[in-house]
Amino acid sequence: MSRRSDNSAAHPFQCSHPGCSAAYQRKEHLNRHLAHHSQGARSSCPYCDSTLARSDLLRRHIKNYHPEKQAPPSRAQKACSACHARKERCDGGYPCSRCQRRGVTCSYTRLETACERQADFSADLTASVPSSSRWIAQDYIDIYFDEFHPIWPFLFRATFKPSEEPCVLLQSMAMMGLWIKGFVNCHYTLTRSKLADGCMKSQWYMPETVSPDEHTPWPIPTYQSILLQLIFALLIAKQESTLDLNLRFQLPDEKYKLLTSLVETCRQVGLFNYPNMLARFHPSAPIALIWVSVEEIKRFGLALYKLCRMCTRTSLADKGGSSRGLRSELLTLADLDFCMPDSDEIWNAPPSSGTEWFRSTALQQSCRDNRDPDGWISQTAVKLHDEHVGLDWI
């Protein structure tokens, strides 16, 4: 969906409301937009003060924010780890019938830990977004993919479903869409999330003094949310500060500490090591699923490196440090033990492509040989860096 009005041929459905120039590719998107202008009857939530423009939005609202009010589902609420990895229906037994037929280990431990942790995390963050505003978030998520994603492509749009994504990620995406459309004050409030608070940070931060558990899931959506918050912080810093001599913008100490904590955690869990990426999957996991996950981490790592190269912290001069002395706190090319991502053909596929198209195309695509360490970015960094040359350029 697009809200641009400068190409009527590509976006034939235009809003007729006075003073509004929005245009869309599909009629149903225009109808959803027109509901924003309408002052007619709206659907009220029976469990809170929210009002929504359509009944389907009301059903989605109740599902997302009042799940305890719904009738229990007819099938298992949680799939075992193997069924979850293969995206198959699980009967919830122990062991489940599918694992019995395949002769594989049936386990719920890994999935339950991830679900419970994310549920607690999202519940606290949800309180920071007014319930009356949640129903319009989809518009700003569409703006995110239309305008922000082409520059920072670390989310996979083809399989992205807002109803299945954690609140913390949706909030950060909507925040970026709001900022793009000029709602700076509203966004500045949203950036004061609990990602850096002690109680929330303990659920994703991995200090160097703690040995990571190889069975603990990687909360990739949380890492992506933090990255979005930091990119936004840099956009604000760009407006409020000047470049330093290294042509970097300064981050406030609080945001800089959040950035270094994220980098420290990624190093500690081995997030950017290709063998570690593969080790997280069961041998029976679909190849297409593995490809998406590996590409997602690669692109996240490159985006995080790009951000590190663009910023420093505001109190640098006061503390008598140097940008070169702080390099170890930020991500470097030497940290990226993987090859460059594959081509953008599949990564930028539209959501309408379908699962079968994605699976067939992914299997036919010629991918890079990630198993050869000589092709990793970290090995390239060795050739580009000389400890006897102090020029800060990579």
CSV table of N, CA and C in Angstrom, one decimal, residues 76 78-86 88-112 282-284:
chain,number,residue,atom,x,y,z
A,76,ALA,N,-4.2,-27.0,19.8
A,76,ALA,CA,-3.2,-26.7,20.8
A,76,ALA,C,-2.7,-25.2,20.7
A,78,LYS,N,0.1,-24.0,21.9
A,78,LYS,CA,1.6,-24.0,21.7
A,78,LYS,C,2.0,-25.3,20.9
A,79,ALA,N,2.8,-25.1,19.9
A,79,ALA,CA,3.4,-26.2,19.2
A,79,ALA,C,4.7,-26.6,19.8
A,80,CYS,N,5.1,-27.8,19.6
A,80,CYS,CA,6.4,-28.2,20.1
A,80,CYS,C,7.5,-27.5,19.2
A,81,SER,N,8.7,-27.6,19.6
A,81,SER,CA,9.8,-27.0,18.9
A,81,SER,C,9.9,-27.4,17.5
A,82,ALA,N,9.8,-28.8,17.2
A,82,ALA,CA,10.0,-29.3,15.9
A,82,ALA,C,8.9,-28.8,15.0
A,83,CYS,N,7.6,-28.9,15.4
A,83,CYS,CA,6.5,-28.5,14.6
A,83,CYS,C,6.5,-27.0,14.4
A,84,HIS,N,7.0,-26.2,15.4
A,84,HIS,CA,7.1,-24.8,15.2
A,84,HIS,C,8.1,-24.5,14.1
A,85,ALA,N,9.2,-25.2,14.1
A,85,ALA,CA,10.3,-24.9,13.1
A,85,ALA,C,9.8,-25.3,11.7
A,86,ARG,N,9.0,-26.3,11.6
A,86,ARG,CA,8.5,-26.7,10.3
A,86,ARG,C,7.2,-26.1,9.9
A,88,GLU,N,4.2,-26.5,11.1
A,88,GLU,CA,3.1,-27.5,10.9
A,88,GLU,C,2.2,-27.5,12.1
A,89,ARG,N,1.0,-28.0,11.9
A,89,ARG,CA,0.0,-28.0,13.0
A,89,ARG,C,0.4,-29.1,14.0
A,90,CYS,N,0.4,-28.7,15.3
A,90,CYS,CA,0.8,-29.6,16.4
A,90,CYS,C,-0.4,-29.9,17.2
A,91,ASP,N,-0.6,-31.2,17.6
A,91,ASP,CA,-1.7,-31.6,18.4
A,91,ASP,C,-1.6,-31.3,19.9
A,92,GLY,N,-0.4,-30.8,20.3
A,92,GLY,CA,-0.1,-30.4,21.7
A,92,GLY,C,0.2,-31.6,22.6
A,93,GLY,N,0.3,-32.8,22.1
A,93,GLY,CA,0.6,-33.9,23.0
A,93,GLY,C,2.1,-34.0,23.3
A,94,TYR,N,2.4,-34.9,24.2
A,94,TYR,CA,3.8,-35.0,24.6
A,94,TYR,C,4.2,-36.5,24.7
A,95,PRO,N,4.9,-37.1,23.7
A,95,PRO,CA,5.2,-36.4,22.4
A,95,PRO,C,4.0,-36.2,21.5
A,96,CYS,N,4.1,-35.3,20.6
A,96,CYS,CA,3.0,-35.0,19.6
A,96,CYS,C,3.1,-36.1,18.6
A,97,SER,N,2.0,-36.3,17.9
A,97,SER,CA,1.8,-37.4,16.9
A,97,SER,C,2.8,-37.2,15.7
A,98,ARG,N,3.1,-36.0,15.3
A,98,ARG,CA,4.0,-35.8,14.2
A,98,ARG,C,5.4,-36.1,14.5
A,99,CYS,N,5.8,-35.8,15.7
A,99,CYS,CA,7.2,-36.1,16.2
A,99,CYS,C,7.3,-37.6,16.3
A,100,GLN,N,6.3,-38.3,16.8
A,100,GLN,CA,6.3,-39.8,16.9
A,100,GLN,C,6.5,-40.4,15.5
A,101,ARG,N,5.7,-39.9,14.5
A,101,ARG,CA,5.8,-40.5,13.2
A,101,ARG,C,7.2,-40.2,12.6
A,102,ARG,N,7.8,-39.1,12.8
A,102,ARG,CA,9.1,-38.8,12.2
A,102,ARG,C,10.2,-39.3,13.0
A,103,GLY,N,10.0,-39.7,14.3
A,103,GLY,CA,11.0,-40.3,15.1
A,103,GLY,C,12.0,-39.3,15.6
A,104,VAL,N,11.5,-38.0,15.8
A,104,VAL,CA,12.4,-37.0,16.3
A,104,VAL,C,12.0,-36.6,17.8
A,105,THR,N,12.9,-35.9,18.5
A,105,THR,CA,12.7,-35.6,19.9
A,105,THR,C,11.6,-34.5,19.9
A,106,CYS,N,10.6,-34.6,20.8
A,106,CYS,CA,9.5,-33.7,20.9
A,106,CYS,C,9.8,-32.9,22.2
A,107,SER,N,9.9,-31.5,22.1
A,107,SER,CA,10.3,-30.7,23.2
A,107,SER,C,9.5,-29.4,23.1
A,108,TYR,N,9.0,-28.9,24.3
A,108,TYR,CA,8.3,-27.7,24.4
A,108,TYR,C,9.1,-26.6,25.2
A,109,THR,N,10.3,-27.0,25.7
A,109,THR,CA,11.0,-26.1,26.6
A,109,THR,C,11.5,-24.9,26.0
A,110,ARG,N,12.1,-25.0,24.8
A,110,ARG,CA,12.6,-23.8,24.1
A,110,ARG,C,11.5,-22.9,23.7
A,111,LEU,N,10.4,-23.4,23.2
A,111,LEU,CA,9.4,-22.5,22.7
A,111,LEU,C,8.7,-21.8,23.9
A,112,GLU,N,8.4,-22.6,24.9
A,112,GLU,CA,7.7,-22.0,26.1
A,112,GLU,C,8.5,-20.9,26.7
A,282,HIS,N,16.8,-27.2,14.0
A,282,HIS,CA,16.7,-28.7,14.0
A,282,HIS,C,17.1,-29.1,12.6
A,283,PRO,N,17.8,-30.3,12.4
A,283,PRO,CA,18.1,-30.8,11.1
A,283,PRO,C,17.0,-30.9,10.1
A,284,SER,N,15.8,-31.1,10.7
A,284,SER,CA,14.6,-31.3,9.8
A,284,SER,C,13.9,-30.0,9.4
